mmCIF file of C-alpha atoms in Angstrom:
data_model
loop_
_atom_site.group_PDB
_atom_site.id
_atom_site.type_symbol
_atom_site.label_atom_id
_atom_site.label_comp_id
_atom_site.label_asym_id
_atom_site.label_seq_id
_atom_site.Cartn_x
_atom_site.Cartn_y
_atom_site.Cartn_z
ATOM 1 C CA MET V 1 -1.299 228.873 74.935
ATOM 2 C CA ASN V 2 -2.799 231.573 77.141
ATOM 3 C CA ASN V 3 -0.606 232.296 80.150
ATOM 4 C CA ALA V 4 -3.505 233.765 82.095
ATOM 5 C CA VAL V 5 -3.386 233.421 85.813
ATOM 6 C CA THR V 6 -5.962 231.124 87.326
ATOM 7 C CA SER V 7 -6.826 230.179 90.906
ATOM 8 C CA LYS V 8 -6.431 226.899 92.725
ATOM 9 C CA GLU V 9 -10.228 226.651 92.967
ATOM 10 C CA ASP V 10 -10.576 227.205 89.230
ATOM 11 C CA ILE V 11 -8.097 224.445 88.560
ATOM 12 C CA LEU V 12 -9.983 222.104 90.892
ATOM 13 C CA LYS V 13 -13.311 223.048 89.336
ATOM 14 C CA THR V 14 -11.916 222.311 85.875
ATOM 15 C CA SER V 15 -10.475 219.007 87.109
ATOM 16 C CA ARG V 16 -13.885 217.978 88.468
ATOM 17 C CA GLU V 17 -15.463 218.824 85.164
ATOM 18 C CA LEU V 18 -12.880 216.781 83.272
ATOM 19 C CA ILE V 19 -13.682 213.815 85.557
ATOM 20 C CA ARG V 20 -17.402 214.200 84.856
ATOM 21 C CA GLN V 21 -16.792 214.274 81.141
ATOM 22 C CA GLN V 22 -13.886 211.843 80.674
ATOM 23 C CA GLY V 23 -13.242 210.002 83.929
ATOM 24 C CA TRP V 24 -10.240 209.971 86.234
ATOM 25 C CA ALA V 25 -7.791 209.105 83.452
ATOM 26 C CA ALA V 26 -8.263 212.658 82.112
ATOM 27 C CA ILE V 27 -6.562 214.191 85.120
ATOM 28 C CA ASN V 28 -2.982 215.121 84.459
ATOM 29 C CA ILE V 29 -1.081 218.398 84.511
ATOM 30 C CA ARG V 30 -1.169 218.925 80.771
ATOM 31 C CA SER V 31 -4.863 218.135 80.219
ATOM 32 C CA VAL V 32 -5.899 220.316 83.185
ATOM 33 C CA ALA V 33 -3.729 223.201 81.945
ATOM 34 C CA THR V 34 -5.242 222.874 78.491
ATOM 35 C CA ALA V 35 -8.764 222.808 79.877
ATOM 36 C CA CYS V 36 -8.013 225.856 82.057
ATOM 37 C CA GLY V 37 -6.406 227.686 79.129
ATOM 38 C CA VAL V 38 -3.155 228.217 81.010
ATOM 39 C CA SER V 39 0.392 227.008 80.726
ATOM 40 C CA VAL V 40 1.588 223.824 82.401
ATOM 41 C CA GLY V 41 3.737 226.009 84.607
ATOM 42 C CA SER V 42 0.640 227.762 85.932
ATOM 43 C CA ILE V 43 -0.678 224.446 87.224
ATOM 44 C CA TYR V 44 2.677 223.664 88.817
ATOM 45 C CA ASN V 45 2.384 227.004 90.708
ATOM 46 C CA TYR V 46 -0.375 225.335 92.728
ATOM 47 C CA PHE V 47 0.361 221.622 92.484
ATOM 48 C CA ASP V 48 3.873 220.154 92.628
ATOM 49 C CA SER V 49 2.976 216.992 90.755
ATOM 50 C CA LYS V 50 0.155 215.000 89.216
ATOM 51 C CA ALA V 51 -0.152 213.161 92.524
ATOM 52 C CA VAL V 52 -0.746 216.372 94.432
ATOM 53 C CA LEU V 53 -3.242 217.520 91.788
ATOM 54 C CA VAL V 54 -5.144 214.225 91.911
ATOM 55 C CA SER V 55 -5.143 214.215 95.682
ATOM 56 C CA ALA V 56 -6.472 217.804 95.805
ATOM 57 C CA THR V 57 -9.122 216.846 93.231
ATOM 58 C CA VAL V 58 -10.248 213.865 95.271
ATOM 59 C CA GLU V 59 -10.639 216.094 98.325
ATOM 60 C CA SER V 60 -12.456 218.633 96.164
ATOM 61 C CA VAL V 61 -14.933 215.997 94.981
ATOM 62 C CA TRP V 62 -15.624 214.806 98.541
ATOM 63 C CA HIS V 63 -16.248 218.447 99.583
ATOM 64 C CA GLU V 64 -18.612 218.952 96.656
ATOM 65 C CA ILE V 65 -20.603 215.791 97.303
ATOM 66 C CA PHE V 66 -20.886 216.261 101.078
ATOM 67 C CA ARG V 67 -21.055 220.054 101.145
ATOM 68 C CA HIS V 68 -22.758 221.593 104.165
ATOM 69 C CA PRO V 69 -26.545 221.212 103.819
ATOM 70 C CA GLU V 70 -28.555 224.406 103.358
ATOM 71 C CA VAL V 71 -31.025 223.393 106.037
ATOM 72 C CA GLU V 72 -29.495 223.289 109.538
ATOM 73 C CA ASP V 73 -32.298 221.040 110.867
ATOM 74 C CA VAL V 74 -30.473 218.135 109.262
ATOM 75 C CA PHE V 75 -28.026 218.264 112.179
ATOM 76 C CA HIS V 76 -30.726 217.890 114.811
ATOM 77 C CA ASP V 77 -32.793 215.071 113.363
ATOM 78 C CA THR V 78 -31.397 211.594 112.828
ATOM 79 C CA GLN V 79 -33.841 210.706 110.110
ATOM 80 C CA ALA V 80 -33.238 213.947 108.197
ATOM 81 C CA TYR V 81 -29.480 213.437 108.443
ATOM 82 C CA ILE V 82 -29.697 209.859 107.098
ATOM 83 C CA ILE V 83 -31.916 211.001 104.221
ATOM 84 C CA TRP V 84 -29.405 213.811 103.478
ATOM 85 C CA ILE V 85 -26.510 211.289 103.417
ATOM 86 C CA TYR V 86 -28.392 209.049 100.955
ATOM 87 C CA GLU V 87 -29.273 212.028 98.764
ATOM 88 C CA GLN V 88 -25.593 213.120 98.699
ATOM 89 C CA MET V 89 -24.427 209.617 97.863
ATOM 90 C CA GLU V 90 -26.885 209.476 94.955
ATOM 91 C CA TYR V 91 -25.749 212.925 93.795
ATOM 92 C CA GLY V 92 -22.071 211.847 94.011
ATOM 93 C CA CYS V 93 -22.718 208.736 91.995
ATOM 94 C CA LYS V 94 -24.549 210.671 89.287
ATOM 95 C CA GLN V 95 -21.911 213.428 89.095
ATOM 96 C CA TYR V 96 -18.909 211.161 89.417
ATOM 97 C CA PRO V 97 -19.758 207.610 88.274
ATOM 98 C CA GLY V 98 -17.663 205.007 90.048
ATOM 99 C CA PHE V 99 -16.042 207.518 92.372
ATOM 100 C CA PHE V 100 -17.042 205.881 95.637
ATOM 101 C CA THR V 101 -16.163 202.314 94.642
ATOM 102 C CA LEU V 102 -13.337 202.776 92.126
ATOM 103 C CA HIS V 103 -11.733 206.195 92.570
ATOM 104 C CA SER V 104 -8.433 204.903 93.902
ATOM 105 C CA LEU V 105 -8.036 202.112 91.331
ATOM 106 C CA GLY V 106 -7.052 204.523 88.569
ATOM 107 C CA PHE V 107 -4.472 206.332 90.620
ATOM 108 C CA MET V 108 -0.765 205.690 90.285
ATOM 109 C CA GLN V 109 0.665 203.754 93.236
ATOM 110 C CA GLU V 110 1.942 206.824 95.113
ATOM 111 C CA GLU V 111 -1.440 208.444 94.770
ATOM 112 C CA LYS V 112 -3.453 205.522 96.164
ATOM 113 C CA ALA V 113 -2.464 206.015 99.795
ATOM 114 C CA ASP V 114 -3.392 209.699 99.765
ATOM 115 C CA GLY V 115 -6.615 209.078 97.907
ATOM 116 C CA LYS V 116 -7.547 206.392 100.426
ATOM 117 C CA ARG V 117 -6.671 208.771 103.281
ATOM 118 C CA LYS V 118 -8.935 211.506 101.787
ATOM 119 C CA MET V 119 -11.754 208.986 101.535
ATOM 120 C CA GLN V 120 -11.283 207.831 105.133
ATOM 121 C CA GLN V 121 -11.232 211.425 106.333
ATOM 122 C CA ALA V 122 -14.513 212.138 104.509
ATOM 123 C CA TRP V 123 -16.167 208.967 105.904
ATOM 124 C CA GLN V 124 -14.909 209.790 109.453
ATOM 125 C CA HIS V 125 -16.373 213.295 109.135
ATOM 126 C CA ILE V 126 -19.733 211.813 108.110
ATOM 127 C CA LEU V 127 -19.595 209.241 110.940
ATOM 128 C CA ASN V 128 -18.758 211.941 113.466
ATOM 129 C CA GLY V 129 -21.712 213.934 112.156
ATOM 130 C CA LEU V 130 -23.994 210.944 112.603
ATOM 131 C CA CYS V 131 -22.840 210.530 116.228
ATOM 132 C CA SER V 132 -23.374 214.240 116.860
ATOM 133 C CA VAL V 133 -26.888 214.146 115.368
ATOM 134 C CA LEU V 134 -27.787 211.084 117.458
ATOM 135 C CA LYS V 135 -26.626 212.893 120.594
ATOM 136 C CA GLN V 136 -28.737 215.973 119.760
ATOM 137 C CA ASP V 137 -31.887 214.346 118.485
ATOM 138 C CA THR V 138 -34.477 215.063 121.212
ATOM 139 C CA ARG V 139 -36.866 212.455 119.871
ATOM 140 C CA ILE V 140 -34.585 209.559 120.882
ATOM 141 C CA ARG V 141 -35.650 207.706 123.997
ATOM 142 C CA ALA V 142 -33.593 208.487 127.070
ATOM 143 C CA ASP V 143 -32.821 204.785 127.629
ATOM 144 C CA ALA V 144 -31.995 204.015 123.996
ATOM 145 C CA PHE V 145 -28.241 203.831 124.612
ATOM 146 C CA THR V 146 -26.345 201.989 127.329
ATOM 147 C CA GLU V 147 -22.694 201.398 128.224
ATOM 148 C CA GLN V 148 -22.597 198.450 125.821
ATOM 149 C CA PHE V 149 -24.913 199.923 123.182
ATOM 150 C CA THR V 150 -23.372 203.337 122.669
ATOM 151 C CA VAL V 151 -24.105 206.110 120.206
ATOM 152 C CA GLU V 152 -20.739 205.341 118.581
ATOM 153 C CA ARG V 153 -21.529 201.640 118.134
ATOM 154 C CA PHE V 154 -24.963 202.323 116.746
ATOM 155 C CA SER V 155 -23.444 204.946 114.398
ATOM 156 C CA ASP V 156 -20.923 202.367 113.156
ATOM 157 C CA VAL V 157 -23.766 199.922 112.371
ATOM 158 C CA LEU V 158 -25.834 202.577 110.558
ATOM 159 C CA PHE V 159 -22.780 203.764 108.661
ATOM 160 C CA SER V 160 -21.909 200.208 107.611
ATOM 161 C CA LEU V 161 -25.412 199.810 106.263
ATOM 162 C CA MET V 162 -25.053 203.077 104.401
ATOM 163 C CA LEU V 163 -21.754 202.007 102.853
ATOM 164 C CA SER V 164 -23.278 198.718 101.825
ATOM 165 C CA ALA V 165 -26.122 200.605 100.172
ATOM 166 C CA LEU V 166 -23.606 202.813 98.422
ATOM 167 C CA LEU V 167 -21.793 199.812 96.954
ATOM 168 C CA ARG V 168 -25.098 198.416 95.730
ATOM 169 C CA GLN V 169 -26.097 201.850 94.472
ATOM 170 C CA ASP V 170 -29.313 201.611 96.473
ATOM 171 C CA TYR V 171 -30.238 205.150 97.507
ATOM 172 C CA ASP V 172 -33.412 204.307 99.360
ATOM 173 C CA PRO V 173 -32.839 204.964 103.076
ATOM 174 C CA THR V 174 -36.054 203.191 104.143
ATOM 175 C CA ALA V 175 -34.399 200.131 105.692
ATOM 176 C CA VAL V 176 -31.974 202.257 107.728
ATOM 177 C CA LEU V 177 -34.753 204.593 108.824
ATOM 178 C CA GLU V 178 -36.800 201.615 109.955
ATOM 179 C CA ILE V 179 -33.923 200.379 112.105
ATOM 180 C CA VAL V 180 -33.587 203.865 113.622
ATOM 181 C CA CYS V 181 -37.265 204.095 114.408
ATOM 182 C CA ARG V 182 -37.529 200.611 115.919
ATOM 183 C CA THR V 183 -34.355 200.996 117.975
ATOM 184 C CA LEU V 184 -34.433 204.578 119.190
ATOM 185 C CA TYR V 185 -37.929 205.993 119.270
#
C-alpha cells in the first residue's frame, strides 16, 4: 500500500466518488484508504472513526449540492432562488441517488444523529437564504407581509412545498413559483 500523504479534502472527494459509484455502504475507513491509495492510518490522521468520516462526508455532500451559485442575482430574486434550489435538488438526486430521502438509514446508530443534524443545518441554511431573498426582492409588494403573515411563515410554507417536491422527485418549480407570483407580486 502506498503511504502517500493525502489531504482531508482529497479523502472527502474520494468518499463522495465511492458513494456515487457504490452507495453509502462503501464508506468505511479501509475502502476509503484503498480508494485514496493510502494506509488506513493516513485516514485516521484526519478522521477518528468511521462515524466521523461518514459525518464529514455527509456535510461534504451537502456543500457540493448546495454550493454557492455562480450568479449573485439568485440572492436578490425570489423566483431565481427557488429555481436554483430546484436545480440543486435535481443535481443532488442525480449525483447521489437516495441521499435526501434515505441517507441516514444506512448509517450505524451513532452516526444517525450527526447525519440528521448535518441535514437539518443544511435545510436551515437554505431556509434562512429564502427568508433573506424574500426580504431583498424589490419586486415584492410592500403590503405582501403582515404581522401574522411574515416572511418567515411564508418561507416555511414554500420550503415545505420544496421538501415535498424533493420526496416526490418532482423538480419542476412551476407550482411554487405560481404561489409566489399570486401571493407577493
